[in-house]
Tab-separated table of C-alpha atoms in Angstrom:
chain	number	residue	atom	x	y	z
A	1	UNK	CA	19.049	10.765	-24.246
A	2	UNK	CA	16.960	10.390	-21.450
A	3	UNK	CA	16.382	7.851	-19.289
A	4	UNK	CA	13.519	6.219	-17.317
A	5	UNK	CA	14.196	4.243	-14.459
A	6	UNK	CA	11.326	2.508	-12.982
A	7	UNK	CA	11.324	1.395	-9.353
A	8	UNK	CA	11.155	-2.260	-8.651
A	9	UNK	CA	7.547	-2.387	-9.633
A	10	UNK	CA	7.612	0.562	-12.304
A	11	UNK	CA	6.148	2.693	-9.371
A	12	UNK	CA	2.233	0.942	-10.173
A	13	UNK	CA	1.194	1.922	-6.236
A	14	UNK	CA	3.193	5.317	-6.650
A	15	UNK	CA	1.613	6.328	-9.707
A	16	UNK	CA	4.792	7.953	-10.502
A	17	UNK	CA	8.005	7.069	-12.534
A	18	UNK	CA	11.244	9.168	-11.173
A	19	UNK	CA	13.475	10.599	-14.476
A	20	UNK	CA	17.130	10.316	-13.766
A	21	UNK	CA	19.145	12.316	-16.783
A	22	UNK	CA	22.555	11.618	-16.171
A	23	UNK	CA	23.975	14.059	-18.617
A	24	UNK	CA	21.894	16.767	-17.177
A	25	UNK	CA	22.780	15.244	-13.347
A	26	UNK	CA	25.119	18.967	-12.644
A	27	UNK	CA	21.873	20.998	-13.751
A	28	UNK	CA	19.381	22.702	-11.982
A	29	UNK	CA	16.126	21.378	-11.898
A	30	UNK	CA	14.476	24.439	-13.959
A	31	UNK	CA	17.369	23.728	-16.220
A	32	UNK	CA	16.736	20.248	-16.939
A	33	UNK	CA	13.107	20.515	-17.408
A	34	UNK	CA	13.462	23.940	-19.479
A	35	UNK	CA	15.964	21.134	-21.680
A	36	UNK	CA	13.790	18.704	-22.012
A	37	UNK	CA	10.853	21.031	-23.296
A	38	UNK	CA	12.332	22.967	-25.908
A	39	UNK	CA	13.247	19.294	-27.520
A	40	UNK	CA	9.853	17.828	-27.385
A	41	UNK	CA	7.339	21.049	-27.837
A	42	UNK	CA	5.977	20.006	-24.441
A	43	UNK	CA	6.417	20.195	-20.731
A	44	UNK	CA	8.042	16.746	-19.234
A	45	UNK	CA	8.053	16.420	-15.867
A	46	UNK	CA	10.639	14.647	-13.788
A	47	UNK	CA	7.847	12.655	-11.999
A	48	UNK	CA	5.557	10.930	-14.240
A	49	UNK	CA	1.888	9.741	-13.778
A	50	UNK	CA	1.341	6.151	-14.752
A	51	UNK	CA	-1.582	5.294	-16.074
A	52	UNK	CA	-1.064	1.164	-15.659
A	53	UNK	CA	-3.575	-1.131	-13.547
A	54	UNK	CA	-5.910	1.863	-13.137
A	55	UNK	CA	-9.102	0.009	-14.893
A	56	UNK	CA	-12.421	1.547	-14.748
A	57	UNK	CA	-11.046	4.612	-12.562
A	58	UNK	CA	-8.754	5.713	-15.138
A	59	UNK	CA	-10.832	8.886	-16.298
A	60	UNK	CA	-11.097	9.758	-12.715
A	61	UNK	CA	-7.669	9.724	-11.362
A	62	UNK	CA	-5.436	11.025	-14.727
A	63	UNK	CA	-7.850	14.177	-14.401
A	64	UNK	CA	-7.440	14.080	-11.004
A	65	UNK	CA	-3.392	13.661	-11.373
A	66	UNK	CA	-3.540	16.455	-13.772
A	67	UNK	CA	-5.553	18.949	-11.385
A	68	UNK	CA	-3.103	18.269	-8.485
A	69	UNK	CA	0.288	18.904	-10.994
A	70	UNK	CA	0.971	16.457	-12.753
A	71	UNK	CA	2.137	17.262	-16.654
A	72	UNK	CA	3.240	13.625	-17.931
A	73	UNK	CA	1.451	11.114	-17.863
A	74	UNK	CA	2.274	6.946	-19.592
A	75	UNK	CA	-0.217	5.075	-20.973
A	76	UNK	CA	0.101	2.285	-23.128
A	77	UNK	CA	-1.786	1.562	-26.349
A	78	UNK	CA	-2.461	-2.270	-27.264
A	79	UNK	CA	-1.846	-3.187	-23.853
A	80	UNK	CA	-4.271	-5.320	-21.418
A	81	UNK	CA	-3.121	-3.269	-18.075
A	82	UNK	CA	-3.934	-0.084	-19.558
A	83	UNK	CA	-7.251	2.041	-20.431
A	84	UNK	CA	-5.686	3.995	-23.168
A	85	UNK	CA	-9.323	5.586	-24.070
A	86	UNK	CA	-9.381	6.542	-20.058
A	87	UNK	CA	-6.378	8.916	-20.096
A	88	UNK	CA	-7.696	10.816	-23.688
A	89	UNK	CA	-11.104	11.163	-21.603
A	90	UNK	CA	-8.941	12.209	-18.246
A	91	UNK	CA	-6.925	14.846	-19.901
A	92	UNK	CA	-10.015	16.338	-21.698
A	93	UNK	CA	-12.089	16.518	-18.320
A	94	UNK	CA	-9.193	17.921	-16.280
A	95	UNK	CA	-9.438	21.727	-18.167
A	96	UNK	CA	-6.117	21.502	-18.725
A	97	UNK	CA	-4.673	22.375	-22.582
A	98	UNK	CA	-2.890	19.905	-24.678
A	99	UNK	CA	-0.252	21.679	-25.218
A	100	UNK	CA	1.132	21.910	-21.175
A	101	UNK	CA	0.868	17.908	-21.269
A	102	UNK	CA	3.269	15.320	-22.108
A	103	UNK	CA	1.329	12.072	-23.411
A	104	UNK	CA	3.655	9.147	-23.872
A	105	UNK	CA	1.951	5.791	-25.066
A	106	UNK	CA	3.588	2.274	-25.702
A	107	UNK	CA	3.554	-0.159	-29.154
A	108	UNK	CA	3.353	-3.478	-28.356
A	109	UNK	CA	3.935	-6.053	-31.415
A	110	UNK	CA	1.077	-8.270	-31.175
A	111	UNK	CA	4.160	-11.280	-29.928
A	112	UNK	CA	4.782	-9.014	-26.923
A	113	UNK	CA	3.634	-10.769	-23.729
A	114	UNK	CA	0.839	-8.388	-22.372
A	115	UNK	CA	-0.695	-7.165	-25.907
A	116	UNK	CA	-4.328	-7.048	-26.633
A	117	UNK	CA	-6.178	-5.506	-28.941
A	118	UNK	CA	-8.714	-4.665	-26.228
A	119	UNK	CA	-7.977	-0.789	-26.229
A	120	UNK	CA	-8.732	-0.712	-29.649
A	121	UNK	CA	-12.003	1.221	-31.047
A	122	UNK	CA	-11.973	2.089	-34.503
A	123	UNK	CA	-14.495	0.759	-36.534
A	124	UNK	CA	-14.060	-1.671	-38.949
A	125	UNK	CA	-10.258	-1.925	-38.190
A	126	UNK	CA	-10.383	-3.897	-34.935
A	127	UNK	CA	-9.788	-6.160	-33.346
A	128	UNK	CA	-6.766	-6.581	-36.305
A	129	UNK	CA	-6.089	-9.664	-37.963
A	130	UNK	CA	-3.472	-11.519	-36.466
A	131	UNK	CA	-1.032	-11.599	-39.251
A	132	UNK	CA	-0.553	-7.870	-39.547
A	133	UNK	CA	2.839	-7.052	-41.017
A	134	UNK	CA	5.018	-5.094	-37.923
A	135	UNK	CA	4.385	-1.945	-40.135
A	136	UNK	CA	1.050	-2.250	-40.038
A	137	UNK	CA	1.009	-2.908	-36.305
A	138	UNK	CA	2.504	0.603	-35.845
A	139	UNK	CA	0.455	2.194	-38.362
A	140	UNK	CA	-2.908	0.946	-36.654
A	141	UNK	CA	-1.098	1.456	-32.968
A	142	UNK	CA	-0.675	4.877	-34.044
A	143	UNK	CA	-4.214	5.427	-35.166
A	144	UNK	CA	-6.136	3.805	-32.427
A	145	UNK	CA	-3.684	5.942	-29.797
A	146	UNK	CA	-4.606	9.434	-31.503
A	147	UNK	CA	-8.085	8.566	-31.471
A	148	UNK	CA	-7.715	7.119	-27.632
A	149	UNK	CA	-6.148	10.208	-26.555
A	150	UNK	CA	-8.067	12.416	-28.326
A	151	UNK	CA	-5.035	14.594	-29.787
A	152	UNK	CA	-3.774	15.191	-33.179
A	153	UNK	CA	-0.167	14.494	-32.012
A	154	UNK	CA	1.579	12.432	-29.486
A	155	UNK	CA	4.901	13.277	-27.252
A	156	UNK	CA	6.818	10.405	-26.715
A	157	UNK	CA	5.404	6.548	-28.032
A	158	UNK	CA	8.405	3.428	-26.726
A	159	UNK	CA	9.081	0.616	-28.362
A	160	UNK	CA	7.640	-2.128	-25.482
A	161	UNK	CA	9.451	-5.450	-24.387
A	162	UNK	CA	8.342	-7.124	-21.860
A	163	UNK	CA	11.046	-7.106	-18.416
A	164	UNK	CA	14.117	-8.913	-19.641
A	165	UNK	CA	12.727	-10.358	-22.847
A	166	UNK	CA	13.978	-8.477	-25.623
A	167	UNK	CA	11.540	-8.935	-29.134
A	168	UNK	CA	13.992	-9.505	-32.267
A	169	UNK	CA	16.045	-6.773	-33.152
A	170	UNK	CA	14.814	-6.828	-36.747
A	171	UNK	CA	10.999	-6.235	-35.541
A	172	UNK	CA	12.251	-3.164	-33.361
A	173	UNK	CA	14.170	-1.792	-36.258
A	174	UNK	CA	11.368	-2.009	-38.780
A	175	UNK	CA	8.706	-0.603	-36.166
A	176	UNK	CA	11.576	2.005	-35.151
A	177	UNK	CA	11.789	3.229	-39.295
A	178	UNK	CA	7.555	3.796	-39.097
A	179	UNK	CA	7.963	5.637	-35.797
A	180	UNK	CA	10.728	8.085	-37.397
A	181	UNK	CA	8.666	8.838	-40.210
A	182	UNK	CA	5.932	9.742	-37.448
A	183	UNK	CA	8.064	12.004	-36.206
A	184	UNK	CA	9.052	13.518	-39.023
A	185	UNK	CA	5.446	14.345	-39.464
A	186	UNK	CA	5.424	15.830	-35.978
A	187	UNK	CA	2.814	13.025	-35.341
A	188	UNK	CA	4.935	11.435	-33.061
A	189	UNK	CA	7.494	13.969	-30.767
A	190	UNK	CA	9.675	11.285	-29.679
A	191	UNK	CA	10.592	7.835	-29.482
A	192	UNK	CA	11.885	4.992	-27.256
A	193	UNK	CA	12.315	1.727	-25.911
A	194	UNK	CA	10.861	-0.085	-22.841
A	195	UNK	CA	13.097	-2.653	-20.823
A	196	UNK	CA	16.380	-2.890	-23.169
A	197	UNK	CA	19.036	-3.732	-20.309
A	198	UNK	CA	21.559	-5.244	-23.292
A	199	UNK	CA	23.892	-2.770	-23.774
A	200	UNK	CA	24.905	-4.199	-27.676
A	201	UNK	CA	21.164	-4.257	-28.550
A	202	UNK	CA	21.190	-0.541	-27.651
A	203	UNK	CA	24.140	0.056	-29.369
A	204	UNK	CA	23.132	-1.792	-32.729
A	205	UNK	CA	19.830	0.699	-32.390
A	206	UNK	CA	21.954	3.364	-31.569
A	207	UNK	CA	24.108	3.192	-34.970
A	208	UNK	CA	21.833	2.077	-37.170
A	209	UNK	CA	18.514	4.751	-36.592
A	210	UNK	CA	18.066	8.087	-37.944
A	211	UNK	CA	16.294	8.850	-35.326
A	212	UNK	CA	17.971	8.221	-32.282
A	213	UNK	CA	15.897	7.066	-28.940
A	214	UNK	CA	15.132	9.602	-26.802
A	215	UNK	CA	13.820	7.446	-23.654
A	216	UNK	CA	15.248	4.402	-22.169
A	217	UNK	CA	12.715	2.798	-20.219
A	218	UNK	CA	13.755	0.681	-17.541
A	219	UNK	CA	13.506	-1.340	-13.871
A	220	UNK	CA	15.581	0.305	-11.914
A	221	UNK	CA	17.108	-1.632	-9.565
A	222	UNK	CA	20.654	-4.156	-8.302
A	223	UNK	CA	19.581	-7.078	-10.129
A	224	UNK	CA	20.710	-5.669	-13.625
A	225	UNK	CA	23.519	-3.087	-11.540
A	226	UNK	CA	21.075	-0.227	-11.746
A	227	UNK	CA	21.821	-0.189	-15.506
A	228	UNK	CA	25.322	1.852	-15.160
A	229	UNK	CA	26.702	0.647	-18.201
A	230	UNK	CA	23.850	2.144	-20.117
């Protein structure tokens, strides 16, 4: 399980998210990011390039953010603060391979607070109607990110909430059965949740998927006691 601790302000100025893995804490560096690669098919950095609030410069700085070392880079898919179509276009432009990059995107139910459709660009499928089925929300989330990114597969797509307001569990366990048949397809490497700082909700997702999460998104900081008891 690893988990993502954002900053304060999820690092947005930084660019960067730091990983803390506290299973791995007594390892090495190599050894924790030779780990986490042989479980996703992909190189994961411990710093991560975030894509959010970047707007029309999005292209621009992921390639750039590539070319100077970055590896992973977050993006979100139906979400207003990101240019998903900007980090497929980014990656491409940066002469870097698929394959050394880990692309993590975000599904946002359409009762999220920050979705819109706006990232979406397949024809005749957008913008969605607004009484899409949750299943169908992560079926066309899916779609729209592959064809944003411009990849056949993607290496890590979280469950969003936004801050401390957590969507019903039974919406996150019906999106979290499409993802894990995603993965099974090796669509999808891995899966996780954004900003779940209730340690029963975890556990209740913990028992009951197949397909356990791999990332734990969250604010890092004293308000919520750094999250210990997760």
């Amino acid at each position: 399980l690893i988990l993502l601790f954002c900053v304060i302000t999820c690092a947005a100025a930084l660019s960067g998210y730091m990983l803390n893995s506290s299973p791995l804490n007594h390892q090495t560096q190599e050894s924790r990011e030779s780990n986490i690669t042989s479980a996703s098919f992909a190189p994961m950095g411990s710093i991560i390039y975030g894509a959010k609030s970047k707007g029309d410069e999005t292209s621009k700085l992921v390639s750039e953010a590539i070319k100077a070392g970055f590896r992973h880079i977050a993006t979100g898919g139906f979400h207003f603060e990101y240019d998903e179509a900007g980090v497929g276009e980014g990656w491409k432009n940066s002469g870097v391979p698929r394959h050394e990059l880990y692309i993590q995107t975000l599904f946002l139910a359409q009762t999220v607070n920050g979705y819109r459709a706006t990232n979406c660009k397949l024809e005749h499928l957008c913008p969605p109607p607004s009484d899409l089925s949750i299943e169908d929300q992560v079926h066309l989330s899916i779609k729209s990110s592959l064809n944003n990114l411009q990849t056949t597969y993607i290496d890590a797509v979280l469950v969003h909430n936004f801050r401390a307001k957590l969507q019903p569990y039974e919406e996150t366990i019906q999106a979290w059965r499409v993802l894990e048949k995603y993965v099974d397809d090796g669509i999808v490497r891995h899966i996780g949740v954004v900003s779940v700082h209730d340690e029963e909700y975890l556990k209740r997702l913990l028992k009951e998927s197949r397909i356990k999460p791999s990332i734990i998104q969250n604010r890092f900081h004293s308000n919520r006691g750094y999250d210990v008891n997760l």
